Amino acid sequence: MDKIVIEGGHKLNGVVEISGSKNAALPIMAAAILTDEPVTIRRLPNLTDVRTMATILNELGIETLWSDGGTTLTLTTKNSAPCTAPYERVREMRGSICVLGPLLAKRQKAVVAMPGGCVIGLRPIDLHLMGMRALGASIDTEHGDVVAAAGRLKGTEIFLAGPNGPTVLGTANVMCAAALAEGRTIIKEAACEPEVQDLARLLNKMGAKISGLGSKQITIDGVDKLHGAVHELIPDRIEAGTYMAAAAITGGSVELRNMRCGDLDAVVDHMQRINIRITKLPDGCRVEPDGELAPLNFATAPYPGFPTDMQAQLMALLTVAKGTSVVTEKVYPDRFMHVAELNRLGAKIHTQGSSAIVEGVESLSGAKVIASDLRASAALVIAGLVARGTTEVKRVYHIDRGYERIEEKLCALGARIHREHDPEETAPAK
Ligand code: EPU
């Protein structure tokens, strides 16, 4: 297994290109199940999760043809008999659940292993199942698998929110399933995330009739058949936010290119409140310091609120702010695995229920830390950029799930960072 080694204390300066969105890629790739014609996706990031989804689709009888140096993928159904996403895959990546809706709608059957809990919380799938049932599917759980079957699905009205708000992949699943259902489906309390909107745009290119994108009510008029399409993914807003935080913690000046500031309004607003100047540019933005880092009280929320996927990275930044901050996690109330590791770097954070109290310190000091999940690893890398001495972030396979060439991109900005084999870590903990 590899680790990332960072020598802290070097300002980031320069330009960084943002990759295509991982969380848009996964449901969009799964949507290829809905048609017998080729679906071509451009601007795919080279990430473990994307490759895992390609493997799942292969196993589901879909040919995967990579081109343009691995950034374009053409998916063509060759065999529509397989209907199973096994536990071995689902445990590698919970995003595999997004094959459920497409399989059920197109192949009338889906067997998808139930994802277990994970380090960021319980992550149930009850809303996905409720949505499928509402569309007319019968759902059983047998030996750890969800076994779903249906004739042609039937449009209906579905209220899709749970105790922590709407569900992103649940909305994606219902939208895909309803696209081929008979009649009209209305999803109330739908997720508004840009990734959900991007999926709807692809489905509409394939012949679906979806309206209300980006609002809490999505209307889907079912069609008999979907056809092939070509689609370019939106930029990864969480990768962009992560580079904003990385630039800001070092006090450097960095230009982010190929991104959409409009998808990051809450992040930009929160950065500005802690004295980071963000100047919008036609194709991205410039991030630079605007005084001393100030503390901040903030809470995560579904889009357009502050994204849970940026909570750890902003917390890393607040560890060195002048004063005390309170971070409240409202989407995954237990998503604080990074706290203990940030404290190993000298941060002063304690948690109280779903809040973390962050007392800003003068400086952090490098140490060996363990990445527990994707965004926690990003937070540790950000902290390592300013920690005195050397920080080693272990188990970096987490970071490879969601950040394309992170050490290369940071190195090009002037960070002293490299990847090396970690003899202390052997088997990947899943
Ligand atoms: N929830 C339920 N029941 C369900 C589904 C969700 O109660 O059936 C709850 C969850 O426990 C959570 C909330 O609803 O409290 C929102 O979860 P959601 O379903 O929206 O999460 P997801 O769709 O499984 C996606 C992203 C996550 C991101 C969340 C929230 C992908 C592949 N994953 O997950 O991304 O945190 O939305 O924005 O799109 C990441 O990229 O690091 C990541 C974890």
Tab-separated table of C-alpha atoms and ligand atoms in Angstrom:
chain	number	residue	atom	x	y	z
A	1	MET	CA	0.000	0.000	0.000
A	2	ASP	CA	1.138	3.558	-0.629
A	3	LYS	CA	1.413	6.606	1.585
A	4	ILE	CA	1.625	10.287	0.754
A	5	VAL	CA	4.532	12.178	2.269
A	6	ILE	CA	4.278	15.957	2.639
A	7	GLU	CA	6.847	18.455	3.807
A	8	GLY	CA	4.765	21.310	5.134
A	9	GLY	CA	5.300	25.048	4.908
A	10	HIS	CA	5.330	25.700	1.160
A	11	LYS	CA	2.845	28.154	-0.336
A	12	LEU	CA	0.784	26.967	-3.263
A	13	ASN	CA	0.895	29.158	-6.348
A	14	GLY	CA	-0.140	28.660	-9.947
A	15	VAL	CA	-2.947	27.046	-11.919
A	16	VAL	CA	-4.789	23.776	-11.342
A	17	GLU	CA	-7.195	22.085	-13.766
A	18	ILE	CA	-10.272	20.497	-12.197
A	19	SER	CA	-11.245	17.002	-13.372
A	20	GLY	CA	-14.685	15.646	-14.289
A	21	SER	CA	-17.024	14.900	-11.393
A	22	LYS	CA	-16.754	11.475	-9.747
A	23	ASN	CA	-20.206	11.660	-8.197
A	24	ALA	CA	-21.753	12.630	-11.533
A	25	ALA	CA	-19.803	9.874	-13.305
A	26	LEU	CA	-21.117	6.913	-11.285
A	27	PRO	CA	-24.907	7.236	-11.858
A	28	ILE	CA	-24.300	8.498	-15.407
A	29	MET	CA	-22.272	5.386	-16.238
A	30	ALA	CA	-25.005	3.206	-14.685
A	31	ALA	CA	-27.613	4.930	-16.884
A	32	ALA	CA	-26.051	3.188	-19.909
A	33	ILE	CA	-27.951	0.072	-18.750
A	34	LEU	CA	-31.156	1.837	-19.833
A	35	THR	CA	-30.438	1.571	-23.580
A	36	ASP	CA	-29.151	-0.949	-26.134
A	37	GLU	CA	-27.339	1.836	-27.991
A	38	PRO	CA	-23.869	3.203	-27.126
A	39	VAL	CA	-23.560	5.896	-24.458
A	40	THR	CA	-20.342	7.891	-24.645
A	41	ILE	CA	-19.143	9.785	-21.588
A	42	ARG	CA	-16.398	12.388	-21.893
A	43	ARG	CA	-14.136	13.919	-19.282
A	44	LEU	CA	-14.122	10.880	-17.011
A	45	PRO	CA	-11.653	11.222	-14.152
A	46	ASN	CA	-9.107	8.420	-13.771
A	47	LEU	CA	-10.219	7.169	-10.344
A	48	THR	CA	-10.633	3.814	-8.622
A	49	ASP	CA	-14.400	4.351	-8.193
A	50	VAL	CA	-14.845	5.007	-11.921
A	51	ARG	CA	-12.885	1.844	-12.766
A	52	THR	CA	-14.929	-0.147	-10.239
A	53	MET	CA	-18.158	1.045	-11.873
A	54	ALA	CA	-16.757	0.075	-15.307
A	55	THR	CA	-16.014	-3.424	-13.944
A	56	ILE	CA	-19.542	-3.735	-12.534
A	57	LEU	CA	-21.015	-2.703	-15.884
A	58	ASN	CA	-18.767	-5.229	-17.666
A	59	GLU	CA	-20.092	-7.914	-15.370
A	60	LEU	CA	-23.603	-6.743	-16.244
A	61	GLY	CA	-22.977	-7.437	-19.943
A	62	ILE	CA	-21.920	-3.948	-21.005
A	63	GLU	CA	-18.883	-3.458	-23.221
A	64	THR	CA	-16.563	-0.699	-21.991
A	65	LEU	CA	-14.434	0.974	-24.642
A	66	TRP	CA	-11.958	3.587	-23.410
A	67	SER	CA	-10.509	6.275	-25.699
A	68	ASP	CA	-8.881	9.744	-25.593
A	69	GLY	CA	-6.210	8.549	-23.188
A	70	GLY	CA	-8.747	7.006	-20.813
A	71	THR	CA	-10.913	10.115	-20.451
A	72	THR	CA	-13.745	8.954	-22.755
A	73	LEU	CA	-15.739	5.794	-22.235
A	74	THR	CA	-18.273	4.239	-24.591
A	75	LEU	CA	-20.682	1.830	-22.930
A	76	THR	CA	-22.657	-0.574	-25.123
A	77	THR	CA	-25.024	-3.285	-23.929
A	78	LYS	CA	-23.959	-6.643	-25.381
A	79	ASN	CA	-25.883	-8.959	-23.085
A	80	SER	CA	-28.889	-7.805	-21.111
A	81	ALA	CA	-29.333	-11.018	-19.124
A	82	PRO	CA	-27.126	-10.363	-16.047
A	83	CYS	CA	-28.884	-8.528	-13.208
A	84	THR	CA	-26.554	-8.948	-10.222
A	85	ALA	CA	-24.188	-6.512	-8.516
A	86	PRO	CA	-22.471	-8.790	-5.990
A	87	TYR	CA	-21.286	-7.929	-2.468
A	88	GLU	CA	-17.603	-8.033	-3.538
A	89	ARG	CA	-18.240	-4.966	-5.701
A	90	VAL	CA	-20.732	-3.131	-3.493
A	91	ARG	CA	-18.388	-3.324	-0.508
A	92	GLU	CA	-15.651	-1.766	-2.659
A	93	MET	CA	-17.907	1.138	-3.506
A	94	ARG	CA	-21.299	2.030	-2.090
A	95	GLY	CA	-22.042	4.046	-5.249
A	96	SER	CA	-22.697	0.641	-6.933
A	97	ILE	CA	-26.267	0.991	-5.619
A	98	CYS	CA	-27.005	3.255	-8.588
A	99	VAL	CA	-27.351	0.242	-10.911
A	100	LEU	CA	-30.570	-0.716	-9.057
A	101	GLY	CA	-32.993	1.655	-10.821
A	102	PRO	CA	-31.572	1.174	-14.341
A	103	LEU	CA	-31.533	-2.649	-14.006
A	104	LEU	CA	-35.072	-2.794	-12.729
A	105	ALA	CA	-36.430	-0.476	-15.419
A	106	LYS	CA	-34.632	-2.101	-18.370
A	107	ARG	CA	-34.140	-5.730	-17.350
A	108	GLN	CA	-37.117	-6.029	-14.968
A	109	LYS	CA	-34.916	-7.566	-12.300
A	110	ALA	CA	-32.074	-6.420	-10.052
A	111	VAL	CA	-30.079	-8.240	-7.424
A	112	VAL	CA	-27.856	-5.764	-5.603
A	113	ALA	CA	-25.971	-6.574	-2.427
A	114	MET	CA	-27.071	-4.415	0.528
A	115	PRO	CA	-24.300	-1.950	1.290
A	116	GLY	CA	-23.247	-2.249	4.939
A	117	GLY	CA	-22.387	0.705	7.181
A	118	CYS	CA	-19.202	2.636	6.547
A	119	VAL	CA	-16.902	4.993	8.405
A	120	ILE	CA	-19.017	8.045	7.640
A	121	GLY	CA	-22.165	6.559	9.154
A	122	LEU	CA	-25.026	4.127	8.708
A	123	ARG	CA	-25.937	4.988	5.115
A	124	PRO	CA	-29.247	3.120	4.764
A	125	ILE	CA	-30.933	2.521	1.380
A	126	ASP	CA	-34.545	2.471	2.591
A	127	LEU	CA	-35.468	5.493	0.438
A	128	HIS	CA	-34.127	3.815	-2.727
A	129	LEU	CA	-36.249	0.754	-1.956
A	130	MET	CA	-39.304	2.837	-1.092
A	131	GLY	CA	-38.960	4.590	-4.452
A	132	MET	CA	-38.716	1.316	-6.378
A	133	ARG	CA	-41.724	-0.113	-4.506
A	134	ALA	CA	-43.751	3.020	-5.248
A	135	LEU	CA	-43.036	2.466	-8.956
A	136	GLY	CA	-44.479	-1.044	-8.661
A	137	ALA	CA	-41.458	-3.253	-7.953
A	138	SER	CA	-41.553	-6.105	-5.488
A	139	ILE	CA	-38.553	-5.982	-3.177
A	140	ASP	CA	-37.181	-8.718	-0.935
A	141	THR	CA	-33.982	-8.942	0.968
A	142	GLU	CA	-32.385	-12.385	0.859
A	143	HIS	CA	-28.960	-13.444	2.125
A	144	GLY	CA	-27.765	-9.828	2.230
A	145	ASP	CA	-29.022	-9.001	-1.281
A	146	VAL	CA	-31.835	-6.724	-2.374
A	147	VAL	CA	-33.857	-8.724	-4.877
A	148	ALA	CA	-36.120	-6.455	-6.919
A	149	ALA	CA	-38.478	-7.500	-9.703
A	150	ALA	CA	-41.171	-5.785	-11.740
A	151	GLY	CA	-43.057	-5.810	-14.981
A	152	ARG	CA	-43.109	-2.386	-16.611
A	153	LEU	CA	-42.853	0.171	-13.824
A	154	LYS	CA	-45.733	2.606	-13.339
A	155	GLY	CA	-45.380	6.330	-12.734
A	156	THR	CA	-46.502	7.720	-9.390
A	157	GLU	CA	-45.879	10.495	-6.839
A	158	ILE	CA	-43.012	9.852	-4.443
A	159	PHE	CA	-41.908	11.870	-1.406
A	160	LEU	CA	-38.245	10.983	-1.226
A	161	ALA	CA	-36.774	12.732	1.826
A	162	GLY	CA	-35.477	10.944	4.925
A	163	PRO	CA	-34.572	12.221	8.390
A	164	ASN	CA	-31.500	14.053	7.044
A	165	GLY	CA	-33.083	15.449	3.921
A	166	PRO	CA	-33.209	14.265	0.306
A	167	THR	CA	-31.109	11.428	-1.062
A	168	VAL	CA	-28.727	12.010	-3.960
A	169	LEU	CA	-28.328	8.471	-5.311
A	170	GLY	CA	-31.902	7.609	-4.284
A	171	THR	CA	-33.140	10.450	-6.523
A	172	ALA	CA	-30.814	9.182	-9.287
A	173	ASN	CA	-32.214	5.651	-8.988
A	174	VAL	CA	-35.852	6.736	-9.027
A	175	MET	CA	-35.227	9.127	-11.932
A	176	CYS	CA	-33.603	6.359	-14.025
A	177	ALA	CA	-36.348	3.865	-13.193
A	178	ALA	CA	-39.148	6.367	-13.875
A	179	ALA	CA	-37.620	7.355	-17.233
A	180	LEU	CA	-38.840	4.030	-18.705
A	181	ALA	CA	-41.994	3.717	-16.567
A	182	GLU	CA	-45.503	4.017	-17.909
A	183	GLY	CA	-46.931	7.480	-17.230
A	184	ARG	CA	-45.818	10.390	-15.081
A	185	THR	CA	-43.668	10.248	-11.944
A	186	ILE	CA	-43.302	13.222	-9.641
A	187	ILE	CA	-40.456	13.117	-7.118
A	188	LYS	CA	-41.122	15.478	-4.218
A	189	GLU	CA	-38.206	16.533	-2.000
A	190	ALA	CA	-35.813	15.415	-4.733
A	191	ALA	CA	-32.084	16.062	-4.341
A	192	CYS	CA	-31.034	19.231	-6.217
A	193	GLU	CA	-27.292	18.451	-6.385
A	194	PRO	CA	-25.541	19.430	-9.649
A	195	GLU	CA	-24.648	15.731	-10.117
A	196	VAL	CA	-28.363	14.803	-10.125
A	197	GLN	CA	-28.996	17.589	-12.649
A	198	ASP	CA	-26.166	16.263	-14.818
A	199	LEU	CA	-27.698	12.781	-14.820
A	200	ALA	CA	-31.073	14.247	-15.836
A	201	ARG	CA	-29.388	16.122	-18.687
A	202	LEU	CA	-27.878	12.864	-19.970
A	203	LEU	CA	-31.212	11.034	-19.636
A	204	ASN	CA	-32.951	13.810	-21.595
A	205	LYS	CA	-30.311	13.482	-24.346
A	206	MET	CA	-31.201	9.767	-24.394
A	207	GLY	CA	-34.845	10.664	-25.029
A	208	ALA	CA	-36.204	10.876	-21.480
A	209	LYS	CA	-38.675	13.591	-20.527
A	210	ILE	CA	-37.502	15.044	-17.251
A	211	SER	CA	-38.267	18.556	-16.039
A	212	GLY	CA	-37.742	20.509	-12.843
A	213	LEU	CA	-33.968	19.893	-12.781
A	214	GLY	CA	-32.304	21.542	-9.813
A	215	SER	CA	-35.603	22.020	-7.987
A	216	LYS	CA	-37.106	19.942	-5.185
A	217	GLN	CA	-39.795	18.612	-7.501
A	218	ILE	CA	-38.753	16.596	-10.523
A	219	THR	CA	-41.319	15.434	-13.091
A	220	ILE	CA	-40.553	12.453	-15.293
A	221	ASP	CA	-42.837	11.461	-18.152
A	222	GLY	CA	-41.968	7.857	-18.907
A	223	VAL	CA	-41.032	6.831	-22.456
A	224	ASP	CA	-41.007	3.369	-24.106
A	225	LYS	CA	-37.376	3.389	-25.111
A	226	LEU	CA	-34.170	5.359	-24.591
A	227	HIS	CA	-31.416	5.752	-27.177
A	228	GLY	CA	-27.660	6.366	-27.137
A	229	ALA	CA	-26.078	9.752	-26.394
A	230	VAL	CA	-22.788	11.571	-25.946
A	231	HIS	CA	-22.263	13.472	-22.703
A	232	GLU	CA	-19.491	15.498	-21.089
A	233	LEU	CA	-19.394	15.381	-17.288
A	234	ILE	CA	-19.582	18.538	-15.195
A	235	PRO	CA	-16.422	19.510	-13.296
A	236	ASP	CA	-15.930	18.007	-9.848
A	237	ARG	CA	-17.115	20.713	-7.424
A	238	ILE	CA	-15.715	18.859	-4.397
A	239	GLU	CA	-12.279	18.515	-5.985
A	240	ALA	CA	-12.443	22.260	-6.754
A	241	GLY	CA	-13.439	23.080	-3.160
A	242	THR	CA	-10.606	20.900	-1.890
A	243	TYR	CA	-8.030	22.855	-3.938
A	244	MET	CA	-9.558	26.113	-2.663
A	245	ALA	CA	-8.984	24.928	0.905
A	246	ALA	CA	-5.469	23.695	0.064
A	247	ALA	CA	-4.499	27.032	-1.481
A	248	ALA	CA	-6.075	28.963	1.387
A	249	ILE	CA	-4.353	27.101	4.223
A	250	THR	CA	-0.924	27.864	2.721
A	251	GLY	CA	-1.791	31.548	2.107
A	252	GLY	CA	-0.961	31.080	-1.578
A	253	SER	CA	-2.592	32.361	-4.735
A	254	VAL	CA	-4.058	29.676	-6.985
A	255	GLU	CA	-6.215	29.785	-10.093
A	256	LEU	CA	-8.699	26.952	-10.533
A	257	ARG	CA	-9.627	26.251	-14.168
A	258	ASN	CA	-12.345	24.192	-15.799
A	259	MET	CA	-14.769	24.555	-12.920
A	260	ARG	CA	-18.189	26.041	-12.333
A	261	CYS	CA	-18.246	28.533	-9.456
A	262	GLY	CA	-22.039	28.465	-9.518
A	263	ASP	CA	-21.983	24.881	-8.187
A	264	LEU	CA	-19.951	26.041	-5.189
A	265	ASP	CA	-21.862	29.088	-3.949
A	266	ALA	CA	-21.989	27.910	-0.326
A	267	VAL	CA	-18.302	26.948	-0.313
A	268	VAL	CA	-17.254	30.259	-1.886
A	269	ASP	CA	-19.408	32.146	0.629
A	270	HIS	CA	-17.916	30.258	3.612
A	271	MET	CA	-14.366	30.805	2.324
A	272	GLN	CA	-15.028	34.532	1.972
A	273	ARG	CA	-16.345	34.687	5.542
A	274	ILE	CA	-13.001	33.393	6.835
A	275	ASN	CA	-11.024	35.977	4.841
A	276	ILE	CA	-10.205	34.106	1.685
A	277	ARG	CA	-10.664	36.175	-1.441
A	278	ILE	CA	-12.328	34.266	-4.277
A	279	THR	CA	-12.416	36.079	-7.601
A	280	LYS	CA	-14.686	34.517	-10.173
A	281	LEU	CA	-13.151	34.093	-13.647
A	282	PRO	CA	-14.886	32.995	-16.879
A	283	ASP	CA	-13.673	29.390	-16.541
A	284	GLY	CA	-13.014	29.149	-12.791
A	285	CYS	CA	-11.752	31.349	-9.991
A	286	ARG	CA	-8.703	32.723	-8.218
A	287	VAL	CA	-8.151	31.958	-4.526
A	288	GLU	CA	-5.927	34.197	-2.421
A	289	PRO	CA	-5.626	35.394	1.166
A	290	ASP	CA	-7.578	38.436	2.327
A	291	GLY	CA	-6.268	38.858	5.877
A	292	GLU	CA	-5.879	36.521	8.811
A	293	LEU	CA	-7.898	33.240	8.710
A	294	ALA	CA	-11.040	33.871	10.779
A	295	PRO	CA	-13.051	31.228	12.673
A	296	LEU	CA	-16.523	30.184	11.467
A	297	ASN	CA	-19.639	28.412	12.719
A	298	PHE	CA	-21.220	26.399	9.965
A	299	ALA	CA	-23.420	23.384	9.309
A	300	THR	CA	-23.541	21.027	6.364
A	301	ALA	CA	-26.784	20.674	4.408
A	302	PRO	CA	-28.063	19.203	1.162
A	303	TYR	CA	-27.423	21.329	-1.959
A	304	PRO	CA	-27.444	24.330	-2.251
A	305	GLY	CA	-26.221	24.248	1.380
A	306	PHE	CA	-22.620	23.625	2.427
A	307	PRO	CA	-21.689	20.104	1.189
A	308	THR	CA	-20.891	17.357	3.684
A	309	ASP	CA	-18.172	16.280	1.241
A	310	MET	CA	-16.310	19.547	2.028
A	311	GLN	CA	-16.785	19.459	5.824
A	312	ALA	CA	-13.466	17.768	6.651
A	313	GLN	CA	-11.455	20.009	4.317
A	314	LEU	CA	-12.937	23.239	5.745
A	315	MET	CA	-12.371	21.887	9.252
A	316	ALA	CA	-8.678	21.358	8.382
A	317	LEU	CA	-8.522	25.023	7.413
A	318	LEU	CA	-10.228	26.129	10.646
A	319	THR	CA	-7.662	24.292	12.789
A	320	VAL	CA	-5.278	27.197	12.140
A	321	ALA	CA	-7.849	30.036	12.184
A	322	LYS	CA	-7.629	32.823	14.776
A	323	GLY	CA	-10.348	31.726	17.216
A	324	THR	CA	-12.892	28.982	17.861
A	325	SER	CA	-15.185	27.483	15.233
A	326	VAL	CA	-18.174	25.147	15.496
A	327	VAL	CA	-18.782	22.642	12.710
A	328	THR	CA	-22.146	20.848	12.674
A	329	GLU	CA	-22.689	17.812	10.455
A	330	LYS	CA	-26.333	17.484	9.462
A	331	VAL	CA	-26.101	15.020	6.580
A	332	TYR	CA	-23.930	12.303	8.170
A	333	PRO	CA	-23.982	13.144	11.902
A	334	ASP	CA	-21.053	10.749	12.613
A	335	ARG	CA	-18.736	11.959	9.866
A	336	PHE	CA	-15.872	12.970	12.173
A	337	MET	CA	-13.262	10.246	11.674
A	338	HIS	CA	-10.750	12.918	10.631
A	339	VAL	CA	-10.946	14.695	14.010
A	340	ALA	CA	-8.636	12.319	15.900
A	341	GLU	CA	-6.117	12.335	13.051
A	342	LEU	CA	-6.157	16.153	12.760
A	343	ASN	CA	-5.536	16.231	16.523
A	344	ARG	CA	-2.454	14.030	15.965
A	345	LEU	CA	-1.190	16.909	13.813
A	346	GLY	CA	-1.627	19.298	16.748
A	347	ALA	CA	-5.175	20.524	16.081
A	348	LYS	CA	-7.477	21.164	19.056
A	349	ILE	CA	-10.836	19.685	18.175
A	350	HIS	CA	-13.414	17.914	20.276
A	351	THR	CA	-16.783	16.587	19.257
A	352	GLN	CA	-20.136	16.950	20.981
A	353	GLY	CA	-22.815	14.913	19.266
A	354	SER	CA	-22.966	15.980	15.653
A	355	SER	CA	-20.831	19.083	16.245
A	356	ALA	CA	-17.100	19.598	16.434
A	357	ILE	CA	-15.551	22.499	18.314
A	358	VAL	CA	-12.332	23.615	16.683
A	359	GLU	CA	-10.005	25.876	18.679
A	360	GLY	CA	-7.591	27.473	16.249
A	361	VAL	CA	-3.900	26.829	17.001
A	362	GLU	CA	-0.778	28.798	15.987
A	363	SER	CA	0.606	25.914	13.945
A	364	LEU	CA	0.302	22.191	13.230
A	365	SER	CA	3.160	19.740	13.448
A	366	GLY	CA	3.771	16.896	10.996
A	367	ALA	CA	3.035	13.297	12.049
A	368	LYS	CA	1.991	9.918	10.714
A	369	VAL	CA	-1.782	9.841	10.210
A	370	ILE	CA	-4.239	7.365	8.779
A	371	ALA	CA	-6.780	8.188	6.098
A	372	SER	CA	-10.166	6.718	7.022
A	373	ASP	CA	-12.263	7.810	4.061
A	374	LEU	CA	-11.988	9.847	0.916
A	375	ARG	CA	-12.702	13.342	2.236
A	376	ALA	CA	-10.932	12.698	5.560
A	377	SER	CA	-7.772	11.891	3.567
A	378	ALA	CA	-8.099	15.145	1.671
A	379	ALA	CA	-8.372	17.029	4.990
A	380	LEU	CA	-5.189	15.367	6.248
A	381	VAL	CA	-3.299	16.290	3.080
A	382	ILE	CA	-4.509	19.909	3.427
A	383	ALA	CA	-3.352	20.022	7.066
A	384	GLY	CA	-0.030	18.429	6.070
A	385	LEU	CA	0.621	21.298	3.658
A	386	VAL	CA	1.120	23.706	6.591
A	387	ALA	CA	2.214	21.354	9.355
A	388	ARG	CA	5.808	21.901	10.503
A	389	GLY	CA	8.040	19.057	9.301
A	390	THR	CA	6.859	15.896	7.603
A	391	THR	CA	3.352	14.426	7.505
A	392	GLU	CA	2.745	10.899	6.257
A	393	VAL	CA	-0.829	10.122	5.199
A	394	LYS	CA	-1.239	6.355	5.228
A	395	ARG	CA	-3.772	4.206	3.363
A	396	VAL	CA	-4.008	6.611	0.461
A	397	TYR	CA	-6.101	4.198	-1.577
A	398	HIS	CA	-9.005	6.166	-0.101
A	399	ILE	CA	-7.810	9.325	-1.808
A	400	ASP	CA	-7.367	7.543	-5.153
A	401	ARG	CA	-11.101	6.834	-5.101
A	402	GLY	CA	-11.910	10.498	-5.613
A	403	TYR	CA	-8.903	12.696	-6.424
A	404	GLU	CA	-7.188	12.345	-9.765
A	405	ARG	CA	-3.367	12.654	-9.540
A	406	ILE	CA	-3.592	14.695	-6.330
A	407	GLU	CA	0.118	14.652	-5.537
A	408	GLU	CA	0.990	15.620	-9.130
A	409	LYS	CA	-1.471	18.534	-9.117
A	410	LEU	CA	-0.264	19.778	-5.709
A	411	CYS	CA	3.391	19.370	-6.713
A	412	ALA	CA	2.799	21.511	-9.801
A	413	LEU	CA	1.465	24.218	-7.434
A	414	GLY	CA	4.682	24.126	-5.402
A	415	ALA	CA	3.811	21.675	-2.627
A	416	ARG	CA	6.532	19.275	-1.491
A	417	ILE	CA	4.561	16.089	-1.719
A	418	HIS	CA	5.179	12.618	-3.093
A	419	ARG	CA	3.792	9.110	-2.939
A	420	GLU	CA	5.813	6.127	-1.815
A	421	HIS	CA	5.334	2.506	-0.874
A	422	ASP	CA	4.414	2.102	2.789
A	423	PRO	CA	6.088	-1.003	4.208
A	424	GLU	CA	4.145	-0.562	7.484
A	425	GLU	CA	0.773	-1.100	5.751
A	426	THR	CA	0.058	-4.284	3.862
A	427	ALA	CA	-3.507	-5.410	3.225
A	428	PRO	CA	-6.039	-2.721	2.248
A	429	ALA	CA	-8.761	-2.431	4.905
A	430	LYS	CA	-12.043	-2.177	3.046
B	1	EPU	N1	-30.416	8.316	3.617
B	1	EPU	C1	-31.445	7.608	4.194
B	1	EPU	N2	-32.022	6.613	3.471
B	1	EPU	C2	-31.624	6.313	2.184
B	1	EPU	C3	-30.588	7.052	1.619
B	1	EPU	C4	-30.005	8.063	2.359
B	1	EPU	O1	-31.838	7.863	5.327
B	1	EPU	O2	-32.199	5.409	1.586
B	1	EPU	C5	-29.771	9.387	4.400
B	1	EPU	C6	-28.271	9.183	4.551
B	1	EPU	O3	-27.971	8.358	5.646
B	1	EPU	C7	-27.794	10.605	4.733
B	1	EPU	C8	-28.701	11.396	3.821
B	1	EPU	O4	-29.858	10.575	3.632
B	1	EPU	O5	-28.006	11.024	6.044
B	1	EPU	C9	-28.111	11.741	2.480
B	1	EPU	O6	-27.536	10.590	1.869
B	1	EPU	P1	-27.555	10.407	0.295
B	1	EPU	O7	-28.435	9.283	-0.077
B	1	EPU	O8	-27.820	11.718	-0.358
B	1	EPU	O9	-26.049	9.949	-0.007
B	1	EPU	P2	-25.584	9.082	-1.235
B	1	EPU	O10	-26.449	9.395	-2.384
B	1	EPU	O11	-25.412	7.670	-0.832
B	1	EPU	C10	-23.956	10.825	-2.297
B	1	EPU	C11	-22.489	10.926	-2.540
B	1	EPU	C12	-21.752	11.122	-1.219
B	1	EPU	C13	-22.284	12.382	-0.552
B	1	EPU	C14	-23.809	12.269	-0.364
B	1	EPU	C15	-24.437	13.522	0.213
B	1	EPU	C16	-22.090	9.584	-4.516
B	1	EPU	C17	-21.477	8.383	-5.115
B	1	EPU	N3	-22.002	9.722	-3.196
B	1	EPU	O12	-24.140	9.668	-1.482
B	1	EPU	O13	-20.386	11.336	-1.568
B	1	EPU	O14	-21.670	12.556	0.693
B	1	EPU	O15	-24.425	12.005	-1.637
B	1	EPU	O16	-24.182	14.611	-0.587
B	1	EPU	O17	-22.629	10.422	-5.210
B	1	EPU	C18	-18.053	11.319	-1.277
B	1	EPU	O18	-17.952	11.650	-2.472
B	1	EPU	O19	-17.095	11.350	-0.472
B	1	EPU	C19	-19.368	10.892	-0.765
B	1	EPU	C20	-19.507	10.215	0.360
